[in-house]
Amino acid sequence: AQSVTQLGSHVSVSEGALVLLRCNYSSSVPPYLFWYVQYPNQGLQLLLKYTTGATLVKGINGFEAEFKKSETSFHLTKPSAHMSDAAEYFCAVGTGGNQFYFGTGTSLTVIP
Amino acid sequence: DAGVIQSPRHEVTEMGQEVTLRCKPISGHNSLFWYRQTMMRGLELLIYFNNNVPIDDSGMPEDRFSAKMPNASFSTLKIQPSEPRDSAVYFCASSLDRTTYEQYFGPGTRLTVT
């Protein structure tokens, strides 16, 4: 079975500190991996995606994620948190054959 | 493109009433999804259409829920009769393909059933 796990439903960081949001997946086939962000009272929007090729993927707003097949991980990072980064973040995995799963989400709080 | 359009943005109704939520996907997208989001249960996939055909409705909670996609540019999610526990934000999303392309989400409909 395929699935995606986000470790930590709530993460708090100080403004200017490193942001690290964890995502692990299980898949028997090469996955397509996505990170979405949801700001309050809005829909989800794509931050970045990995399909094939370079394993380090850069997205919008200074975020990036690295696909590590050996660790079955796709963690999201940003070197320096900004107040505007406070939001809910969702990892998702697609594996072909109509299989697509969202994680349960991680709420990021940025402390001034 | 205008993105995924949902209407209404807010709906307040009384228990027992029929509720219809509407969605216009992005032109050219083949897949359409209905999600429900609550604090307790998070983001849940209700139903997924591909080329206007329902492919997976295993997430539809009860027979009170039904969804249609009469053409490539319009879909509805209907709840009849509505109950207070149906209160949630309902999102519609569309994509070129379910598994290999990103989904584009609408702004959501916030449903409150009193």
Short mmCIF file of C-alpha atoms in Angstrom, two decimals:
data_model
loop_
_atom_site.label_atom_id
_atom_site.label_comp_id
_atom_site.label_asym_id
_atom_site.label_seq_id
_atom_site.Cartn_x
_atom_site.Cartn_y
_atom_site.Cartn_z
CA ALA A 1 0.00 0.00 0.00
CA GLN A 2 1.09 3.52 -0.68
CA SER A 3 0.84 6.28 1.89
CA VAL A 4 2.44 9.43 3.13
CA THR A 5 3.36 10.35 6.70
CA GLN A 6 4.06 13.81 8.01
CA LEU A 7 5.94 13.78 11.29
CA GLY A 8 4.78 16.49 13.65
CA SER A 9 1.35 18.01 13.31
CA HIS A 10 2.64 21.29 14.75
CA VAL A 11 6.03 22.90 14.27
CA SER A 12 7.15 26.22 15.75
CA VAL A 13 10.24 28.13 14.66
CA SER A 14 11.60 31.56 15.39
CA GLU A 15 11.63 34.14 12.66
CA GLY A 16 14.88 33.76 10.74
CA ALA A 17 15.42 30.17 11.83
CA LEU A 18 15.55 27.09 9.63
CA VAL A 19 12.25 25.51 8.69
CA LEU A 20 12.20 21.71 8.41
CA LEU A 21 8.95 19.87 7.77
CA ARG A 22 9.21 16.12 7.48
CA CYS A 23 7.49 13.83 5.01
CA ASN A 24 7.99 10.14 4.44
CA TYR A 25 6.20 8.02 1.91
CA SER A 26 5.76 4.40 1.09
CA SER A 27 5.53 3.35 -2.52
CA SER A 28 6.32 0.28 -4.53
CA VAL A 29 6.85 2.37 -7.66
CA PRO A 30 8.72 5.62 -8.33
CA PRO A 31 6.62 8.32 -6.72
CA TYR A 32 5.57 11.76 -7.78
CA LEU A 33 5.92 14.00 -4.74
CA PHE A 34 4.33 17.32 -3.91
CA TRP A 35 4.25 19.92 -1.16
CA TYR A 36 1.23 22.20 -0.81
CA VAL A 37 0.64 25.18 1.44
CA GLN A 38 -2.68 26.34 2.83
CA TYR A 39 -3.01 29.82 4.26
CA PRO A 40 -5.93 30.58 6.57
CA ASN A 41 -9.29 30.55 4.84
CA GLN A 42 -7.78 29.61 1.50
CA GLY A 43 -7.43 26.53 -0.67
CA LEU A 44 -4.25 24.52 -1.04
CA GLN A 45 -1.64 25.80 -3.45
CA LEU A 46 1.37 24.02 -4.86
CA LEU A 47 4.75 24.88 -3.34
CA LEU A 48 6.87 22.46 -5.32
CA LYS A 49 6.89 19.05 -6.93
CA TYR A 50 9.23 16.21 -7.80
CA THR A 51 8.53 14.02 -10.80
CA THR A 52 11.83 12.92 -12.31
CA GLY A 53 15.35 14.24 -12.65
CA ALA A 54 17.13 16.38 -10.09
CA THR A 55 16.33 15.27 -6.58
CA LEU A 56 16.64 18.75 -5.07
CA VAL A 57 13.58 20.71 -6.02
CA LYS A 58 13.13 24.41 -5.55
CA GLY A 59 9.73 25.95 -5.09
CA ILE A 60 8.11 29.25 -4.44
CA ASN A 61 8.82 31.55 -1.50
CA GLY A 62 12.32 30.15 -0.93
CA PHE A 63 11.23 26.62 -0.09
CA GLU A 64 12.97 23.53 -1.36
CA ALA A 65 12.72 19.79 -0.86
CA GLU A 66 15.00 16.87 -1.51
CA PHE A 67 13.85 13.47 -2.70
CA LYS A 68 15.86 10.77 -0.94
CA LYS A 69 14.90 7.39 -2.28
CA SER A 70 17.00 5.46 0.24
CA GLU A 71 15.20 7.17 3.09
CA THR A 72 11.81 7.35 1.32
CA SER A 73 11.67 10.98 2.36
CA PHE A 74 10.79 14.32 0.84
CA HIS A 75 11.41 16.85 3.59
CA LEU A 76 10.61 20.52 3.05
CA THR A 77 13.10 23.17 4.11
CA LYS A 78 13.59 26.91 4.10
CA PRO A 79 16.80 28.50 5.41
CA SER A 80 15.15 31.45 7.12
CA ALA A 81 11.55 31.55 8.30
CA HIS A 82 9.43 34.59 7.70
CA MET A 83 6.25 35.52 9.51
CA SER A 84 4.33 35.08 6.28
CA ASP A 85 5.31 31.39 6.19
CA ALA A 86 2.86 30.60 8.99
CA ALA A 87 0.41 28.19 7.39
CA GLU A 88 -0.58 24.53 7.07
CA TYR A 89 1.69 22.41 4.90
CA PHE A 90 0.66 19.19 3.19
CA CYS A 91 2.87 16.56 1.61
CA ALA A 92 1.32 14.41 -1.13
CA VAL A 93 2.37 11.41 -3.20
CA GLY A 94 1.12 10.09 -6.50
CA THR A 95 2.14 6.68 -7.69
CA GLY A 96 0.24 6.10 -10.88
CA GLY A 97 -2.79 3.89 -11.31
CA ASN A 98 -5.16 6.38 -9.72
CA GLN A 99 -3.26 6.46 -6.45
CA PHE A 100 -2.75 9.86 -4.85
CA TYR A 101 -2.52 10.57 -1.14
CA PHE A 102 -2.26 13.67 1.01
CA GLY A 103 -0.56 13.66 4.38
CA THR A 104 -2.36 14.87 7.47
CA GLY A 105 -0.67 18.25 7.39
CA THR A 106 1.79 20.18 9.55
CA SER A 107 0.86 23.53 11.04
CA LEU A 108 3.82 25.92 11.02
CA THR A 109 3.95 28.73 13.56
CA VAL A 110 6.59 31.43 13.22
CA ILE A 111 7.53 33.19 16.43
CA PRO A 112 8.64 36.80 16.13
CA ASP B 1 -6.93 31.20 -16.52
CA ALA B 2 -9.29 32.09 -13.66
CA GLY B 3 -8.42 28.96 -11.71
CA VAL B 4 -10.91 26.61 -10.12
CA ILE B 5 -14.13 28.42 -9.31
CA GLN B 6 -16.41 27.37 -6.50
CA SER B 7 -19.78 28.70 -5.45
CA PRO B 8 -21.09 29.69 -3.07
CA ARG B 9 -18.15 30.67 -0.88
CA HIS B 10 -20.26 30.45 2.25
CA GLU B 11 -23.45 28.54 2.88
CA VAL B 12 -25.51 28.50 6.05
CA THR B 13 -28.49 26.20 6.12
CA GLU B 14 -30.75 24.41 8.53
CA MET B 15 -30.62 20.72 9.24
CA GLY B 16 -32.70 18.75 6.77
CA GLN B 17 -32.29 21.17 3.90
CA GLU B 18 -30.71 20.30 0.57
CA VAL B 19 -27.34 21.86 -0.18
CA THR B 20 -25.71 22.07 -3.60
CA LEU B 21 -22.09 23.08 -4.04
CA ARG B 22 -20.78 24.00 -7.46
CA CYS B 23 -17.40 23.79 -9.13
CA LYS B 24 -15.93 24.90 -12.44
CA PRO B 25 -12.55 23.26 -13.07
CA ILE B 26 -9.68 24.72 -15.03
CA SER B 27 -10.27 24.38 -18.75
CA GLY B 28 -8.45 21.39 -20.23
CA HIS B 29 -8.09 19.51 -16.96
CA ASN B 30 -9.28 15.90 -17.12
CA SER B 31 -9.55 15.11 -13.43
CA LEU B 32 -11.79 16.68 -10.81
CA PHE B 33 -11.80 16.07 -7.08
CA TRP B 34 -14.10 16.94 -4.19
CA TYR B 35 -12.54 17.18 -0.72
CA ARG B 36 -13.90 17.92 2.71
CA GLN B 37 -11.77 19.54 5.41
CA THR B 38 -12.54 19.65 9.13
CA MET B 39 -10.43 20.15 12.20
CA MET B 40 -11.24 16.67 13.44
CA ARG B 41 -10.72 14.67 10.26
CA GLY B 42 -8.37 16.86 8.24
CA LEU B 43 -8.52 16.75 4.44
CA GLU B 44 -10.65 13.91 3.07
CA LEU B 45 -11.12 12.94 -0.57
CA LEU B 46 -14.82 12.44 -1.21
CA ILE B 47 -14.92 11.59 -4.91
CA TYR B 48 -12.78 11.75 -8.01
CA PHE B 49 -13.86 12.13 -11.65
CA ASN B 50 -11.80 11.43 -14.73
CA ASN B 51 -13.12 12.67 -18.07
CA ASN B 52 -16.48 13.38 -16.37
CA VAL B 53 -16.84 9.81 -15.12
CA PRO B 54 -16.80 9.04 -11.38
CA ILE B 55 -13.82 6.79 -10.75
CA ASP B 56 -13.64 6.53 -6.98
CA ASP B 57 -16.46 7.53 -4.65
CA SER B 58 -15.34 5.46 -1.69
CA GLY B 59 -14.85 8.61 0.33
CA MET B 60 -18.44 9.73 0.08
CA PRO B 61 -19.60 9.39 3.66
CA GLU B 62 -23.23 8.44 3.18
CA ASP B 63 -26.00 8.13 0.63
CA ARG B 64 -26.99 11.64 1.56
CA PHE B 65 -24.01 12.80 -0.49
CA SER B 66 -24.04 12.70 -4.28
CA ALA B 67 -21.84 14.24 -6.96
CA LYS B 68 -22.27 14.77 -10.66
CA MET B 69 -20.19 16.03 -13.52
CA PRO B 70 -22.50 16.55 -16.49
CA ASN B 71 -19.75 18.08 -18.63
CA ALA B 72 -16.08 18.94 -18.53
CA SER B 73 -16.66 22.41 -17.13
CA PHE B 74 -19.08 21.82 -14.28
CA SER B 75 -19.57 19.61 -11.25
CA THR B 76 -21.91 19.60 -8.28
CA LEU B 77 -21.79 18.08 -4.83
CA LYS B 78 -25.19 17.68 -3.23
CA ILE B 79 -26.09 16.87 0.35
CA GLN B 80 -29.69 15.88 0.97
CA PRO B 81 -30.75 16.07 3.75
CA SER B 82 -27.98 18.03 5.44
CA GLU B 83 -26.95 17.45 9.05
CA PRO B 84 -24.87 19.56 11.49
CA ARG B 85 -21.98 17.09 11.22
CA ASP B 86 -21.69 17.98 7.53
CA SER B 87 -20.38 21.41 8.54
CA ALA B 88 -16.96 21.73 6.94
CA VAL B 89 -15.04 23.43 4.18
CA TYR B 90 -15.56 21.68 0.86
CA PHE B 91 -12.86 22.03 -1.77
CA CYS B 92 -12.95 21.27 -5.44
CA ALA B 93 -9.68 20.65 -7.26
CA SER B 94 -8.73 19.81 -10.82
CA SER B 95 -5.65 18.47 -12.57
CA LEU B 96 -4.42 17.22 -15.91
CA ASP B 97 -4.04 13.75 -14.45
CA ARG B 98 -4.66 12.33 -10.99
CA THR B 99 -1.30 11.00 -10.06
CA THR B 100 1.41 12.71 -12.04
CA TYR B 101 0.28 16.30 -12.16
CA GLU B 102 -0.44 18.75 -9.41
CA GLN B 103 -3.95 19.52 -8.33
CA TYR B 104 -5.25 23.06 -8.41
CA PHE B 105 -7.63 23.89 -5.60
CA GLY B 106 -10.54 26.25 -5.52
CA PRO B 107 -11.07 28.66 -2.63
CA GLY B 108 -13.55 26.32 -0.96
CA THR B 109 -17.12 26.53 0.25
CA ARG B 110 -17.59 26.92 3.99
CA LEU B 111 -20.77 25.05 4.89
CA THR B 112 -22.50 25.53 8.21
CA VAL B 113 -25.51 23.39 9.02
CA THR B 114 -27.45 24.52 12.08
#
